XYZ file of C-alpha atoms in Angstrom:
127
model
C -67.378 -148.538 8.887
C -69.684 -146.127 7.081
C -69.672 -146.055 3.276
C -67.344 -143.492 1.715
C -68.826 -141.245 -0.948
C -67.077 -139.057 -3.501
C -69.123 -135.976 -4.459
C -67.982 -134.060 -7.541
C -69.442 -130.809 -8.814
C -67.564 -127.878 -10.338
C -69.827 -125.555 -8.330
C -68.335 -125.595 -4.792
C -71.614 -124.649 -3.103
C -73.503 -127.513 -4.766
C -70.789 -130.031 -3.833
C -70.956 -128.894 -0.199
C -74.770 -128.977 -0.058
C -74.906 -132.509 -1.469
C -72.148 -133.540 0.927
C -73.997 -132.052 3.898
C -77.224 -133.848 2.947
C -75.453 -137.209 2.758
C -73.328 -136.697 5.885
C -76.591 -136.418 7.836
C -77.211 -140.067 6.936
C -73.864 -141.034 8.439
C -71.916 -141.378 5.204
C -68.263 -140.367 5.055
C -68.138 -137.771 2.305
C -65.321 -136.069 0.417
C -66.251 -133.272 -1.954
C -64.337 -132.188 -5.039
C -64.727 -129.405 -7.589
C -62.060 -130.698 -9.974
C -62.628 -133.987 -11.784
C -58.948 -134.776 -12.297
C -58.278 -134.393 -8.566
C -61.345 -136.487 -7.723
C -60.286 -139.293 -10.064
C -56.736 -139.263 -8.695
C -58.100 -139.539 -5.150
C -60.441 -142.376 -6.167
C -57.583 -144.270 -7.834
C -55.464 -143.861 -4.701
C -58.164 -144.918 -2.226
C -61.398 -146.073 -3.926
C -64.730 -144.789 -2.699
C -67.843 -146.915 -2.228
C -69.919 -144.624 -4.463
C -69.296 -141.701 -6.817
C -71.861 -138.940 -7.321
C -70.850 -136.558 -10.103
C -72.232 -133.617 -11.992
C -72.551 -134.199 -15.729
C -71.490 -130.825 -17.126
C -68.055 -129.792 -15.927
C -64.758 -128.728 -17.449
C -62.928 -131.731 -18.881
C -63.096 -134.435 -17.889
C -66.892 -134.158 -17.703
C -69.214 -136.430 -15.747
C -69.442 -139.060 -18.497
C -65.638 -139.297 -18.622
C -65.583 -139.615 -14.826
C -68.183 -142.385 -15.057
C -66.105 -144.266 -17.628
C -62.888 -143.877 -15.601
C -64.517 -145.135 -12.392
C -66.122 -148.081 -14.176
C -62.760 -148.947 -15.766
C -61.238 -149.230 -12.286
C -64.059 -151.281 -10.771
C -67.392 -152.114 -12.374
C -68.984 -152.666 -8.945
C -68.536 -149.041 -7.830
C -71.874 -147.309 -8.391
C -71.810 -143.942 -10.137
C -74.761 -141.561 -10.000
C -74.828 -138.574 -12.336
C -76.779 -135.409 -11.656
C -77.329 -132.398 -13.875
C -79.334 -129.248 -14.388
C -79.090 -129.866 -18.141
C -80.816 -133.216 -18.456
C -81.537 -134.615 -21.887
C -82.834 -138.004 -22.902
C -79.711 -138.551 -25.017
C -77.410 -137.843 -22.048
C -79.443 -140.090 -19.776
C -79.324 -142.955 -22.270
C -75.579 -142.537 -22.786
C -74.936 -142.453 -19.023
C -77.010 -145.558 -18.371
C -75.435 -147.427 -21.297
C -72.005 -146.578 -19.882
C -72.981 -148.107 -16.540
C -74.348 -145.266 -14.429
C -76.525 -146.476 -11.580
C -78.865 -143.530 -12.001
C -79.227 -140.106 -13.595
C -80.823 -137.377 -11.479
C -82.050 -133.996 -12.627
C -81.283 -130.865 -10.572
C -82.908 -129.551 -8.552
C -83.576 -132.818 -6.778
C -85.407 -133.765 -3.639
C -82.949 -134.519 -0.824
C -84.845 -137.621 0.279
C -84.928 -138.958 -3.287
C -81.148 -138.453 -3.470
C -80.627 -140.268 -0.159
C -82.841 -143.150 -1.300
C -80.969 -143.442 -4.599
C -77.610 -143.560 -2.778
C -78.873 -146.190 -0.320
C -80.202 -148.360 -3.200
C -76.948 -148.080 -5.113
C -74.884 -149.048 -2.071
C -77.177 -151.971 -1.236
C -76.932 -153.366 -4.773
C -73.184 -152.858 -4.783
C -72.843 -154.805 -1.525
C -74.927 -157.635 -2.962
C -72.849 -157.821 -6.136
C -69.595 -157.862 -4.148
C -70.897 -160.667 -1.896
C -71.747 -162.915 -4.871
């Protein structure tokens, strides 16, 4: 079974583009533009990885990160943003984000980051 990814961005076009990029690698992807709906879906049927935009209407990406980590600390969360700051990156990583990616990003770098996060998550679940 292919890993299931949750993609969250309040900009529908960006969510679909990221989803399309990752579907090409064989991942099962569900895209969301509303964080509350995405979190409810994740609570109902957890995803293997969450990729979320940082700046969104409440709850924002950091709140999504915290909610996902509260459910399961082994689920990797990657944040991406067009408004990157060192302070936001530090806060995200301290709160348990796997990585913090600045938009625009290289598609191959995104794919590699997702593959690394899933590989580490599998290892931590096996131990």
